[in-house]
Amino acid sequence: MQGLRDLEKWRKFSYLCAHCRCCSAADYHTLGEYMQICPSGTYFGFESYFSSGKMEVIRGLIEGLISKPSEKLLEIVYVCTLCGACEKNCEEFTLLGEDSGGLTHIFEDARAFLVESGWGPLEKHKEFASSIRVNHNPYLEPHEKRESWTEKSSLRKGSLVYFTGCTSSYRQKEVAKATVKALEAMEEKFVIMGSEEWCCGSPLLRTGQIDQITELAEHNVKALKEIGAKKVITSCAGCYRTLKSEYPKILGAQPDFEVVHSSQFFAGALDKNKLKLTKDVDATVTYHDPCHLGRHMGVYDEPRNLLKKIPDLKLVEMPRSRQNSWCCGAGGGVKSAFPDFATSTAVERLREAEAIGVKKIVSMCPFCKHNLTDAAKLLKNKFEVYDVVELLSKAIG
Ligand code: SF4
Ligand code: SF4
């Protein structure tokens, strides 16, 4: 699927970069001011850490000018969060058209090339890949504890399935609990997969470790088929993108079920009056767009629509939002391999919220919540971090 041959296909594009650095800034026309948008370039401060520098490295790999990557070169390739901000702002890429993939696809192919060549990934990435192989989750947690966040016995067959994801199952259990509370308030019959659910494979795809990915996709799709799934809800933006957009490419066929993010599912439920919000949630919040949900999958409105329907809740936007959103800093294998950089990126996001006078930041991805919460701890808990579904569940009563 990726690797040597596929890196070759980017040869032409690797010569197109004009080093204009439009990819380093959020869209000036919508913001009216210059604001940095590339976390890795902003943090490290050298050309090589922006997408333009990475394209130089990739050209070197394609042309065989780099015979053995140094540790520094591996850092340059792997410190990128794959947030996609650069590809939304690069005019050269726009000229090639959306069908050609995007800058982050090129970066992922470069990582797969490095892995295939025996130079990548980084040690921390190997660690979580090995945990996914053994435990079916990247957190080195026992597989049998996957369902420990709930004491309720779930149906094992049904058409509506909640794909909980590794982060909600092991690290942000309150997101899973709030999702179940909202589903129960709708009086929906739904299935939690429990031990049948394996990691979706997103951390492997993003770090170029693609040898396990077909097995994971085949397992999850087969398990969902046996359950009788017609609609699959995910909490995690990464699971959503992987199940909806990557599995059909990996398996060469469209699975026999629809994949929806929890934001889309609950926004639809409110529109159809299937879910009633009866309690006030007196809070002013700002919404952080998860990169996998927003820029990569185009879901910007549904989380905001949910927030706007919560009684008494006020939503205020940060300057960098929607397509111009500043990444939380966790994605692309960065949280595990470069934890200080990941937290620093999240701290910048909290500071952006603070600058508009808001101390409550809401996202709609447990992995964003995980990293933003680490940043909030570093700032002595001056900030509160939520998932939209948690606030929704407060409004249910
Ligand atoms: S916007 Fe595109 S062409 Fe310009 S520096 Fe960035 S990657 Fe290169
Ligand atoms: S994907 Fe994000 S972090 Fe990576 S180069 Fe592009 S803007 Fe920077």
mmCIF file of C-alpha atoms and ligand atoms in Angstrom:
data_model
loop_
_atom_site.group_PDB
_atom_site.id
_atom_site.type_symbol
_atom_site.label_atom_id
_atom_site.label_comp_id
_atom_site.label_asym_id
_atom_site.label_seq_id
_atom_site.Cartn_x
_atom_site.Cartn_y
_atom_site.Cartn_z
ATOM 1 C CA MET A 1 0.000 0.000 0.000
ATOM 2 C CA GLN A 2 2.832 2.383 0.805
ATOM 3 C CA GLY A 3 6.616 2.200 0.711
ATOM 4 C CA LEU A 4 9.392 2.444 -1.858
ATOM 5 C CA ARG A 5 7.221 2.464 -4.968
ATOM 6 C CA ASP A 6 4.801 4.960 -3.490
ATOM 7 C CA LEU A 7 7.507 7.363 -2.394
ATOM 8 C CA GLU A 8 8.637 7.390 -6.043
ATOM 9 C CA LYS A 9 5.211 8.671 -7.076
ATOM 10 C CA TRP A 10 5.940 11.920 -5.195
ATOM 11 C CA ARG A 11 9.094 12.674 -7.240
ATOM 12 C CA LYS A 12 7.449 15.400 -9.313
ATOM 13 C CA PHE A 13 5.875 17.063 -6.299
ATOM 14 C CA SER A 14 9.122 17.004 -4.362
ATOM 15 C CA TYR A 15 10.469 19.509 -6.920
ATOM 16 C CA LEU A 16 7.408 21.754 -6.797
ATOM 17 C CA CYS A 17 7.912 23.300 -3.366
ATOM 18 C CA ALA A 18 8.578 26.996 -3.903
ATOM 19 C CA HIS A 19 9.663 27.581 -0.289
ATOM 20 C CA CYS A 20 7.055 30.303 -0.095
ATOM 21 C CA ARG A 21 6.229 29.139 3.467
ATOM 22 C CA CYS A 22 2.478 29.784 3.030
ATOM 23 C CA CYS A 23 2.149 26.434 4.810
ATOM 24 C CA SER A 24 3.557 27.891 8.034
ATOM 25 C CA ALA A 25 0.726 30.370 8.621
ATOM 26 C CA ALA A 26 -3.024 30.204 9.056
ATOM 27 C CA ASP A 27 -5.089 31.713 6.237
ATOM 28 C CA TYR A 28 -4.454 35.469 6.464
ATOM 29 C CA HIS A 29 -7.668 36.323 4.606
ATOM 30 C CA THR A 30 -9.911 34.750 7.231
ATOM 31 C CA LEU A 31 -7.860 35.827 10.268
ATOM 32 C CA GLY A 32 -6.670 39.241 9.146
ATOM 33 C CA GLU A 33 -3.366 38.687 10.899
ATOM 34 C CA TYR A 34 -0.338 36.397 10.671
ATOM 35 C CA MET A 35 -0.597 33.403 12.999
ATOM 36 C CA GLN A 36 1.668 30.372 13.051
ATOM 37 C CA ILE A 37 -0.048 27.087 12.193
ATOM 38 C CA CYS A 38 2.696 24.439 11.942
ATOM 39 C CA PRO A 39 3.474 23.091 15.433
ATOM 40 C CA SER A 40 6.780 21.385 14.543
ATOM 41 C CA GLY A 41 8.192 24.332 12.564
ATOM 42 C CA THR A 42 7.072 26.817 15.210
ATOM 43 C CA TYR A 43 8.586 24.812 18.087
ATOM 44 C CA PHE A 44 11.927 23.887 16.494
ATOM 45 C CA GLY A 45 12.306 27.102 14.502
ATOM 46 C CA PHE A 46 14.220 25.722 11.521
ATOM 47 C CA GLU A 47 13.144 25.359 7.892
ATOM 48 C CA SER A 48 13.621 21.585 8.030
ATOM 49 C CA TYR A 49 10.796 21.210 10.556
ATOM 50 C CA PHE A 50 8.226 22.922 8.321
ATOM 51 C CA SER A 51 6.656 20.975 5.463
ATOM 52 C CA SER A 52 8.972 22.709 2.971
ATOM 53 C CA GLY A 53 12.048 21.309 4.746
ATOM 54 C CA LYS A 54 10.505 17.872 4.977
ATOM 55 C CA MET A 55 9.914 17.931 1.219
ATOM 56 C CA GLU A 56 13.671 18.559 0.755
ATOM 57 C CA VAL A 57 14.426 15.521 2.911
ATOM 58 C CA ILE A 58 11.926 13.438 0.955
ATOM 59 C CA ARG A 59 13.499 14.534 -2.337
ATOM 60 C CA GLY A 60 16.850 13.411 -0.938
ATOM 61 C CA LEU A 61 15.349 10.007 -0.154
ATOM 62 C CA ILE A 62 13.718 9.689 -3.585
ATOM 63 C CA GLU A 63 16.907 10.671 -5.415
ATOM 64 C CA GLY A 64 19.019 8.346 -3.263
ATOM 65 C CA LEU A 65 21.063 11.293 -1.969
ATOM 66 C CA ILE A 66 20.575 10.138 1.615
ATOM 67 C CA SER A 67 22.252 6.800 2.031
ATOM 68 C CA LYS A 68 21.593 6.426 5.764
ATOM 69 C CA PRO A 69 19.360 8.844 7.665
ATOM 70 C CA SER A 70 20.885 10.402 10.780
ATOM 71 C CA GLU A 71 19.002 10.592 14.090
ATOM 72 C CA LYS A 72 18.326 14.257 13.352
ATOM 73 C CA LEU A 73 16.769 13.362 10.001
ATOM 74 C CA LEU A 74 14.516 10.787 11.665
ATOM 75 C CA GLU A 75 13.487 13.456 14.177
ATOM 76 C CA ILE A 76 12.579 15.862 11.351
ATOM 77 C CA VAL A 77 10.380 13.251 9.680
ATOM 78 C CA TYR A 78 8.761 11.971 12.888
ATOM 79 C CA VAL A 79 8.243 15.148 14.905
ATOM 80 C CA CYS A 80 5.406 16.274 12.612
ATOM 81 C CA THR A 81 1.928 15.788 14.101
ATOM 82 C CA LEU A 82 0.428 15.215 10.618
ATOM 83 C CA CYS A 83 -2.099 17.880 11.567
ATOM 84 C CA GLY A 84 -2.708 18.764 7.915
ATOM 85 C CA ALA A 85 -2.499 22.529 8.420
ATOM 86 C CA CYS A 86 0.262 22.806 5.808
ATOM 87 C CA GLU A 87 -1.636 20.948 3.091
ATOM 88 C CA LYS A 88 -4.649 23.215 3.503
ATOM 89 C CA ASN A 89 -2.470 26.280 2.943
ATOM 90 C CA CYS A 90 -0.124 25.055 0.183
ATOM 91 C CA GLU A 91 -1.094 26.453 -3.218
ATOM 92 C CA GLU A 92 1.282 24.074 -5.006
ATOM 93 C CA PHE A 93 -0.605 21.110 -3.613
ATOM 94 C CA THR A 94 -3.919 22.676 -4.615
ATOM 95 C CA LEU A 95 -2.602 22.803 -8.200
ATOM 96 C CA LEU A 96 -2.072 19.045 -8.126
ATOM 97 C CA GLY A 97 -5.655 18.479 -7.002
ATOM 98 C CA GLU A 98 -7.156 16.735 -3.994
ATOM 99 C CA ASP A 99 -7.020 13.315 -5.687
ATOM 100 C CA SER A 100 -3.229 13.284 -5.577
ATOM 101 C CA GLY A 101 -3.348 12.831 -1.797
ATOM 102 C CA GLY A 102 -1.790 15.599 0.242
ATOM 103 C CA LEU A 103 1.335 16.693 2.029
ATOM 104 C CA THR A 104 0.530 14.515 5.034
ATOM 105 C CA HIS A 105 0.111 11.496 2.722
ATOM 106 C CA ILE A 106 3.618 12.172 1.431
ATOM 107 C CA PHE A 107 4.939 12.412 5.000
ATOM 108 C CA GLU A 108 3.228 9.128 5.901
ATOM 109 C CA ASP A 109 4.687 7.457 2.804
ATOM 110 C CA ALA A 110 8.128 8.756 3.821
ATOM 111 C CA ARG A 111 7.691 7.143 7.253
ATOM 112 C CA ALA A 112 6.617 3.860 5.638
ATOM 113 C CA PHE A 113 9.688 4.088 3.395
ATOM 114 C CA LEU A 114 11.955 4.576 6.434
ATOM 115 C CA VAL A 115 10.365 1.595 8.202
ATOM 116 C CA GLU A 116 10.616 -0.559 5.092
ATOM 117 C CA SER A 117 14.277 0.431 4.767
ATOM 118 C CA GLY A 118 14.956 -0.546 8.387
ATOM 119 C CA TRP A 119 15.739 3.037 9.522
ATOM 120 C CA GLY A 120 12.467 3.892 11.222
ATOM 121 C CA PRO A 121 10.372 4.133 13.275
ATOM 122 C CA LEU A 122 11.488 5.527 16.658
ATOM 123 C CA GLU A 123 11.821 3.292 19.728
ATOM 124 C CA LYS A 124 8.576 4.527 21.340
ATOM 125 C CA HIS A 125 6.712 3.744 18.121
ATOM 126 C CA LYS A 126 8.082 0.204 18.105
ATOM 127 C CA GLU A 127 6.899 -0.107 21.715
ATOM 128 C CA PHE A 128 3.280 0.732 20.949
ATOM 129 C CA ALA A 129 3.318 -1.371 17.766
ATOM 130 C CA SER A 130 4.404 -4.351 19.831
ATOM 131 C CA SER A 131 1.662 -3.614 22.390
ATOM 132 C CA ILE A 132 -0.935 -3.454 19.608
ATOM 133 C CA ARG A 133 0.287 -6.857 18.379
ATOM 134 C CA VAL A 134 0.058 -8.442 21.840
ATOM 135 C CA ASN A 135 -2.659 -6.446 23.637
ATOM 136 C CA HIS A 136 -4.590 -4.930 20.698
ATOM 137 C CA ASN A 137 -4.048 -1.470 22.213
ATOM 138 C CA PRO A 138 -1.061 0.925 22.141
ATOM 139 C CA TYR A 139 -1.121 1.662 25.898
ATOM 140 C CA LEU A 140 0.547 -1.583 27.071
ATOM 141 C CA GLU A 141 -2.706 -2.456 28.876
ATOM 142 C CA PRO A 142 -4.126 -5.993 29.090
ATOM 143 C CA HIS A 143 -6.689 -6.687 26.395
ATOM 144 C CA GLU A 144 -9.101 -8.262 28.931
ATOM 145 C CA LYS A 145 -9.420 -4.839 30.629
ATOM 146 C CA ARG A 146 -10.706 -3.172 27.461
ATOM 147 C CA GLU A 147 -14.249 -3.125 28.806
ATOM 148 C CA SER A 148 -13.311 -2.237 32.402
ATOM 149 C CA TRP A 149 -14.785 1.290 32.018
ATOM 150 C CA THR A 150 -18.287 -0.162 32.155
ATOM 151 C CA GLU A 151 -19.957 -2.594 34.493
ATOM 152 C CA LYS A 152 -22.985 -2.968 32.280
ATOM 153 C CA SER A 153 -23.243 -6.106 30.286
ATOM 154 C CA SER A 154 -23.750 -5.168 26.697
ATOM 155 C CA LEU A 155 -25.703 -6.739 23.898
ATOM 156 C CA ARG A 156 -23.464 -8.834 21.682
ATOM 157 C CA LYS A 157 -25.573 -8.576 18.505
ATOM 158 C CA GLY A 158 -27.214 -5.525 17.009
ATOM 159 C CA SER A 159 -27.159 -3.018 14.197
ATOM 160 C CA LEU A 160 -25.884 -0.012 16.187
ATOM 161 C CA VAL A 161 -22.346 -0.433 17.529
ATOM 162 C CA TYR A 162 -20.280 1.869 19.723
ATOM 163 C CA PHE A 163 -16.620 1.424 18.688
ATOM 164 C CA THR A 164 -15.125 2.774 21.920
ATOM 165 C CA GLY A 165 -11.480 3.044 20.793
ATOM 166 C CA CYS A 166 -8.316 2.527 22.858
ATOM 167 C CA THR A 167 -8.084 6.020 24.410
ATOM 168 C CA SER A 168 -11.693 6.068 25.657
ATOM 169 C CA SER A 169 -11.368 2.457 26.856
ATOM 170 C CA TYR A 170 -8.144 2.926 28.836
ATOM 171 C CA ARG A 171 -7.281 6.628 29.337
ATOM 172 C CA GLN A 172 -10.374 8.833 28.983
ATOM 173 C CA LYS A 173 -13.062 6.493 30.249
ATOM 174 C CA GLU A 174 -15.419 9.352 31.116
ATOM 175 C CA VAL A 175 -15.854 9.999 27.358
ATOM 176 C CA ALA A 176 -17.055 6.406 26.880
ATOM 177 C CA LYS A 177 -19.331 6.647 29.934
ATOM 178 C CA ALA A 178 -20.869 9.922 28.727
ATOM 179 C CA THR A 179 -21.453 8.421 25.266
ATOM 180 C CA VAL A 180 -23.250 5.430 26.772
ATOM 181 C CA LYS A 181 -25.337 7.737 28.980
ATOM 182 C CA ALA A 182 -26.447 9.733 25.919
ATOM 183 C CA LEU A 183 -27.248 6.556 23.945
ATOM 184 C CA GLU A 184 -29.298 5.209 26.852
ATOM 185 C CA ALA A 185 -31.164 8.521 27.147
ATOM 186 C CA MET A 186 -32.189 8.012 23.508
ATOM 187 C CA GLU A 187 -33.405 4.528 24.479
ATOM 188 C CA GLU A 188 -31.216 3.134 21.712
ATOM 189 C CA LYS A 189 -30.224 -0.524 21.697
ATOM 190 C CA PHE A 190 -26.520 -0.635 21.024
ATOM 191 C CA VAL A 191 -23.560 -2.986 21.195
ATOM 192 C CA ILE A 192 -20.193 -2.390 22.883
ATOM 193 C CA MET A 193 -17.691 -4.681 21.179
ATOM 194 C CA GLY A 194 -15.608 -5.422 24.294
ATOM 195 C CA SER A 195 -12.864 -7.953 23.613
ATOM 196 C CA GLU A 196 -13.945 -8.184 19.961
ATOM 197 C CA GLU A 197 -12.710 -4.621 19.462
ATOM 198 C CA TRP A 198 -9.029 -4.195 18.523
ATOM 199 C CA CYS A 199 -7.064 -0.984 18.016
ATOM 200 C CA CYS A 200 -8.233 0.595 14.744
ATOM 201 C CA GLY A 201 -4.592 0.860 13.609
ATOM 202 C CA SER A 202 -4.381 4.655 13.317
ATOM 203 C CA PRO A 203 -1.128 4.936 15.380
ATOM 204 C CA LEU A 204 0.498 2.393 13.039
ATOM 205 C CA LEU A 205 -0.680 4.073 9.838
ATOM 206 C CA ARG A 206 0.622 7.441 11.009
ATOM 207 C CA THR A 207 4.065 6.134 11.951
ATOM 208 C CA GLY A 208 4.638 4.072 8.802
ATOM 209 C CA GLN A 209 4.298 0.707 10.554
ATOM 210 C CA ILE A 210 1.866 -0.778 8.110
ATOM 211 C CA ASP A 211 2.690 -4.489 8.362
ATOM 212 C CA GLN A 212 -0.102 -5.169 10.927
ATOM 213 C CA ILE A 213 -2.710 -2.867 9.458
ATOM 214 C CA THR A 214 -4.462 -5.310 7.119
ATOM 215 C CA GLU A 215 -4.860 -7.842 9.939
ATOM 216 C CA LEU A 216 -6.370 -5.185 12.234
ATOM 217 C CA ALA A 217 -8.760 -3.905 9.573
ATOM 218 C CA GLU A 218 -9.819 -7.437 8.628
ATOM 219 C CA HIS A 219 -10.393 -8.382 12.261
ATOM 220 C CA ASN A 220 -12.486 -5.315 13.132
ATOM 221 C CA VAL A 221 -14.564 -5.482 9.960
ATOM 222 C CA LYS A 222 -15.202 -9.214 10.407
ATOM 223 C CA ALA A 223 -16.159 -8.714 14.074
ATOM 224 C CA LEU A 224 -18.520 -5.876 13.151
ATOM 225 C CA LYS A 225 -20.082 -7.996 10.432
ATOM 226 C CA GLU A 226 -20.673 -10.877 12.859
ATOM 227 C CA ILE A 227 -22.283 -8.501 15.354
ATOM 228 C CA GLY A 228 -24.646 -7.376 12.592
ATOM 229 C CA ALA A 229 -23.439 -3.752 12.482
ATOM 230 C CA LYS A 230 -25.210 -1.343 10.170
ATOM 231 C CA LYS A 231 -24.052 1.845 11.884
ATOM 232 C CA VAL A 232 -20.791 2.253 13.846
ATOM 233 C CA ILE A 233 -20.266 5.235 16.172
ATOM 234 C CA THR A 234 -16.761 6.330 17.189
ATOM 235 C CA SER A 235 -15.707 8.802 19.901
ATOM 236 C CA CYS A 236 -12.179 9.136 18.607
ATOM 237 C CA ALA A 237 -11.446 11.298 15.566
ATOM 238 C CA GLY A 238 -8.566 8.963 14.641
ATOM 239 C CA CYS A 239 -10.794 5.856 14.769
ATOM 240 C CA TYR A 240 -13.396 7.695 12.697
ATOM 241 C CA ARG A 241 -10.940 8.620 9.941
ATOM 242 C CA THR A 242 -9.360 5.160 9.935
ATOM 243 C CA LEU A 243 -12.601 3.158 9.875
ATOM 244 C CA LYS A 244 -14.389 5.426 7.426
ATOM 245 C CA SER A 245 -11.652 6.513 5.084
ATOM 246 C CA GLU A 246 -8.683 4.108 5.408
ATOM 247 C CA TYR A 247 -10.340 0.678 5.826
ATOM 248 C CA PRO A 248 -11.994 0.758 2.373
ATOM 249 C CA LYS A 249 -8.566 1.541 0.822
ATOM 250 C CA ILE A 250 -6.760 -1.124 2.876
ATOM 251 C CA LEU A 251 -9.367 -3.814 2.219
ATOM 252 C CA GLY A 252 -10.210 -2.750 -1.330
ATOM 253 C CA ALA A 253 -13.919 -2.796 -0.522
ATOM 254 C CA GLN A 254 -16.481 -0.675 1.250
ATOM 255 C CA PRO A 255 -17.514 -2.376 4.527
ATOM 256 C CA ASP A 256 -21.181 -3.204 4.874
ATOM 257 C CA PHE A 257 -21.827 -0.572 7.567
ATOM 258 C CA GLU A 258 -21.878 3.196 7.926
ATOM 259 C CA VAL A 259 -19.257 4.870 10.135
ATOM 260 C CA VAL A 260 -20.282 8.041 11.967
ATOM 261 C CA HIS A 261 -18.493 10.169 14.519
ATOM 262 C CA SER A 262 -20.346 10.705 17.801
ATOM 263 C CA SER A 263 -20.708 14.409 16.903
ATOM 264 C CA GLN A 264 -22.652 13.499 13.762
ATOM 265 C CA PHE A 265 -24.730 10.858 15.500
ATOM 266 C CA PHE A 266 -25.833 13.048 18.405
ATOM 267 C CA ALA A 267 -26.330 16.154 16.256
ATOM 268 C CA GLY A 268 -28.692 14.053 14.106
ATOM 269 C CA ALA A 269 -30.465 12.752 17.223
ATOM 270 C CA LEU A 270 -31.089 16.304 18.477
ATOM 271 C CA ASP A 271 -32.374 17.388 15.075
ATOM 272 C CA LYS A 272 -34.836 14.490 15.068
ATOM 273 C CA ASN A 273 -35.889 15.170 18.670
ATOM 274 C CA LYS A 274 -34.663 11.743 19.755
ATOM 275 C CA LEU A 275 -32.517 13.273 22.488
ATOM 276 C CA LYS A 276 -33.762 15.887 24.922
ATOM 277 C CA LEU A 277 -31.524 18.327 26.762
ATOM 278 C CA THR A 278 -33.344 19.435 29.898
ATOM 279 C CA LYS A 279 -30.630 20.725 32.229
ATOM 280 C CA ASP A 280 -28.730 24.017 32.069
ATOM 281 C CA VAL A 281 -24.963 23.867 31.739
ATOM 282 C CA ASP A 282 -23.885 27.326 32.830
ATOM 283 C CA ALA A 283 -20.472 27.649 31.187
ATOM 284 C CA THR A 284 -18.540 29.599 28.582
ATOM 285 C CA VAL A 285 -16.454 27.268 26.454
ATOM 286 C CA THR A 286 -14.310 27.298 23.361
ATOM 287 C CA TYR A 287 -14.101 24.441 20.857
ATOM 288 C CA HIS A 288 -10.844 22.852 19.728
ATOM 289 C CA ASP A 289 -11.136 21.146 16.307
ATOM 290 C CA PRO A 290 -9.419 17.716 16.301
ATOM 291 C CA CYS A 291 -7.254 17.516 13.155
ATOM 292 C CA HIS A 292 -8.488 14.048 12.144
ATOM 293 C CA LEU A 293 -12.103 15.190 12.453
ATOM 294 C CA GLY A 294 -11.814 18.722 11.052
ATOM 295 C CA ARG A 295 -9.101 19.211 8.459
ATOM 296 C CA HIS A 296 -8.823 15.541 7.476
ATOM 297 C CA MET A 297 -12.538 14.636 7.396
ATOM 298 C CA GLY A 298 -14.273 18.011 7.066
ATOM 299 C CA VAL A 299 -16.437 17.701 10.214
ATOM 300 C CA TYR A 300 -16.535 21.223 11.654
ATOM 301 C CA ASP A 301 -20.210 22.048 12.209
ATOM 302 C CA GLU A 302 -21.723 19.124 14.110
ATOM 303 C CA PRO A 303 -19.675 19.514 17.339
ATOM 304 C CA ARG A 304 -20.460 23.247 17.339
ATOM 305 C CA ASN A 305 -24.159 22.582 16.679
ATOM 306 C CA LEU A 306 -24.233 20.239 19.673
ATOM 307 C CA LEU A 307 -22.638 22.846 21.923
ATOM 308 C CA LYS A 308 -25.036 25.548 20.719
ATOM 309 C CA LYS A 309 -28.028 23.370 21.675
ATOM 310 C CA ILE A 310 -26.903 22.828 25.278
ATOM 311 C CA PRO A 311 -29.091 25.100 27.453
ATOM 312 C CA ASP A 312 -27.258 28.079 28.994
ATOM 313 C CA LEU A 313 -23.909 27.171 27.423
ATOM 314 C CA LYS A 314 -22.013 29.893 25.555
ATOM 315 C CA LEU A 315 -19.564 29.032 22.751
ATOM 316 C CA VAL A 316 -16.765 31.463 21.943
ATOM 317 C CA GLU A 317 -14.371 30.800 19.052
ATOM 318 C CA MET A 318 -10.592 31.037 19.257
ATOM 319 C CA PRO A 319 -8.900 32.951 16.409
ATOM 320 C CA ARG A 320 -7.444 29.715 14.999
ATOM 321 C CA SER A 321 -10.447 27.496 14.422
ATOM 322 C CA ARG A 322 -11.920 25.143 11.806
ATOM 323 C CA GLN A 323 -9.476 24.834 8.869
ATOM 324 C CA ASN A 324 -7.093 27.220 10.632
ATOM 325 C CA SER A 325 -7.114 25.299 13.894
ATOM 326 C CA TRP A 326 -3.903 24.947 15.909
ATOM 327 C CA CYS A 327 -3.253 21.215 16.517
ATOM 328 C CA CYS A 328 -3.368 19.853 20.099
ATOM 329 C CA GLY A 329 0.094 18.380 19.489
ATOM 330 C CA ALA A 330 -0.545 14.693 20.138
ATOM 331 C CA GLY A 331 -1.008 13.115 16.710
ATOM 332 C CA GLY A 332 1.293 11.321 14.307
ATOM 333 C CA GLY A 333 3.122 9.388 17.042
ATOM 334 C CA VAL A 334 4.357 12.659 18.589
ATOM 335 C CA LYS A 335 2.764 12.179 22.018
ATOM 336 C CA SER A 336 4.739 8.978 22.640
ATOM 337 C CA ALA A 337 8.078 9.947 21.062
ATOM 338 C CA PHE A 338 8.222 13.701 21.823
ATOM 339 C CA PRO A 339 6.066 14.221 24.943
ATOM 340 C CA ASP A 340 7.503 17.653 25.861
ATOM 341 C CA PHE A 341 6.854 19.021 22.380
ATOM 342 C CA ALA A 342 3.331 17.522 22.438
ATOM 343 C CA THR A 343 2.506 19.179 25.766
ATOM 344 C CA SER A 344 4.039 22.484 24.717
ATOM 345 C CA THR A 345 1.783 22.545 21.626
ATOM 346 C CA ALA A 346 -1.253 21.886 23.840
ATOM 347 C CA VAL A 347 -0.133 24.628 26.262
ATOM 348 C CA GLU A 348 -0.142 27.072 23.331
ATOM 349 C CA ARG A 349 -3.740 26.022 22.592
ATOM 350 C CA LEU A 350 -4.798 26.648 26.200
ATOM 351 C CA ARG A 351 -3.071 30.047 26.108
ATOM 352 C CA GLU A 352 -5.073 30.862 22.981
ATOM 353 C CA ALA A 353 -8.263 30.048 24.889
ATOM 354 C CA GLU A 354 -7.082 32.163 27.814
ATOM 355 C CA ALA A 355 -6.426 35.096 25.472
ATOM 356 C CA ILE A 356 -10.138 35.206 24.593
ATOM 357 C CA GLY A 357 -11.036 34.959 28.287
ATOM 358 C CA VAL A 358 -12.080 31.286 28.316
ATOM 359 C CA LYS A 359 -10.767 28.636 30.720
ATOM 360 C CA LYS A 360 -12.981 25.756 29.579
ATOM 361 C CA ILE A 361 -11.818 24.072 26.384
ATOM 362 C CA VAL A 362 -13.886 21.397 24.684
ATOM 363 C CA SER A 363 -12.827 18.978 22.001
ATOM 364 C CA MET A 364 -14.425 15.974 20.367
ATOM 365 C CA CYS A 365 -11.620 13.415 20.422
ATOM 366 C CA PRO A 366 -10.385 11.597 23.556
ATOM 367 C CA PHE A 367 -6.785 11.815 22.327
ATOM 368 C CA CYS A 368 -6.988 15.627 22.080
ATOM 369 C CA LYS A 369 -8.570 15.651 25.535
ATOM 370 C CA HIS A 370 -5.753 13.462 26.844
ATOM 371 C CA ASN A 371 -3.045 15.843 25.654
ATOM 372 C CA LEU A 372 -4.877 19.058 26.526
ATOM 373 C CA THR A 373 -5.458 17.643 30.024
ATOM 374 C CA ASP A 374 -1.708 17.009 30.417
ATOM 375 C CA ALA A 375 -1.104 20.632 29.422
ATOM 376 C CA ALA A 376 -3.752 21.824 31.901
ATOM 377 C CA LYS A 377 -1.984 19.881 34.682
ATOM 378 C CA LEU A 378 1.263 21.596 33.754
ATOM 379 C CA LEU A 379 -0.513 24.952 34.103
ATOM 380 C CA LYS A 380 -1.664 23.977 37.622
ATOM 381 C CA ASN A 381 -5.186 23.074 36.496
ATOM 382 C CA LYS A 382 -6.211 26.627 35.654
ATOM 383 C CA PHE A 383 -8.122 25.145 32.701
ATOM 384 C CA GLU A 384 -10.886 22.580 32.434
ATOM 385 C CA VAL A 385 -10.864 20.207 29.474
ATOM 386 C CA TYR A 386 -13.944 18.321 28.248
ATOM 387 C CA ASP A 387 -15.243 16.276 25.381
ATOM 388 C CA VAL A 388 -18.446 17.693 23.849
ATOM 389 C CA VAL A 389 -20.301 14.469 24.777
ATOM 390 C CA GLU A 390 -19.445 14.996 28.447
ATOM 391 C CA LEU A 391 -21.195 18.389 28.393
ATOM 392 C CA LEU A 392 -24.065 16.866 26.435
ATOM 393 C CA SER A 393 -24.492 14.211 29.107
ATOM 394 C CA LYS A 394 -24.583 16.898 31.839
ATOM 395 C CA ALA A 395 -27.464 18.535 29.956
ATOM 396 C CA ILE A 396 -29.364 15.241 29.811
ATOM 397 C CA GLY A 397 -29.623 15.219 33.587
HETATM 398 S S1 SF4 B 1 3.223 26.229 0.944
HETATM 399 FE FE1 SF4 B 1 3.772 24.443 -0.345
HETATM 400 S S2 SF4 B 1 5.165 25.352 -1.859
HETATM 401 FE FE2 SF4 B 1 5.077 26.816 -0.187
HETATM 402 S S3 SF4 B 1 6.796 26.247 1.190
HETATM 403 FE FE3 SF4 B 1 4.974 25.159 1.914
HETATM 404 S S4 SF4 B 1 5.088 23.139 0.933
HETATM 405 FE FE4 SF4 B 1 6.454 24.524 -0.212
HETATM 406 S S1 SF4 B 2 1.347 18.341 9.168
HETATM 407 FE FE1 SF4 B 2 1.247 19.949 10.736
HETATM 408 S S2 SF4 B 2 3.100 19.673 12.007
HETATM 409 FE FE2 SF4 B 2 3.414 18.523 10.077
HETATM 410 S S3 SF4 B 2 4.526 19.943 8.738
HETATM 411 FE FE3 SF4 B 2 2.329 20.139 8.279
HETATM 412 S S4 SF4 B 2 1.618 21.845 9.581
HETATM 413 FE FE4 SF4 B 2 3.615 21.153 10.388
#
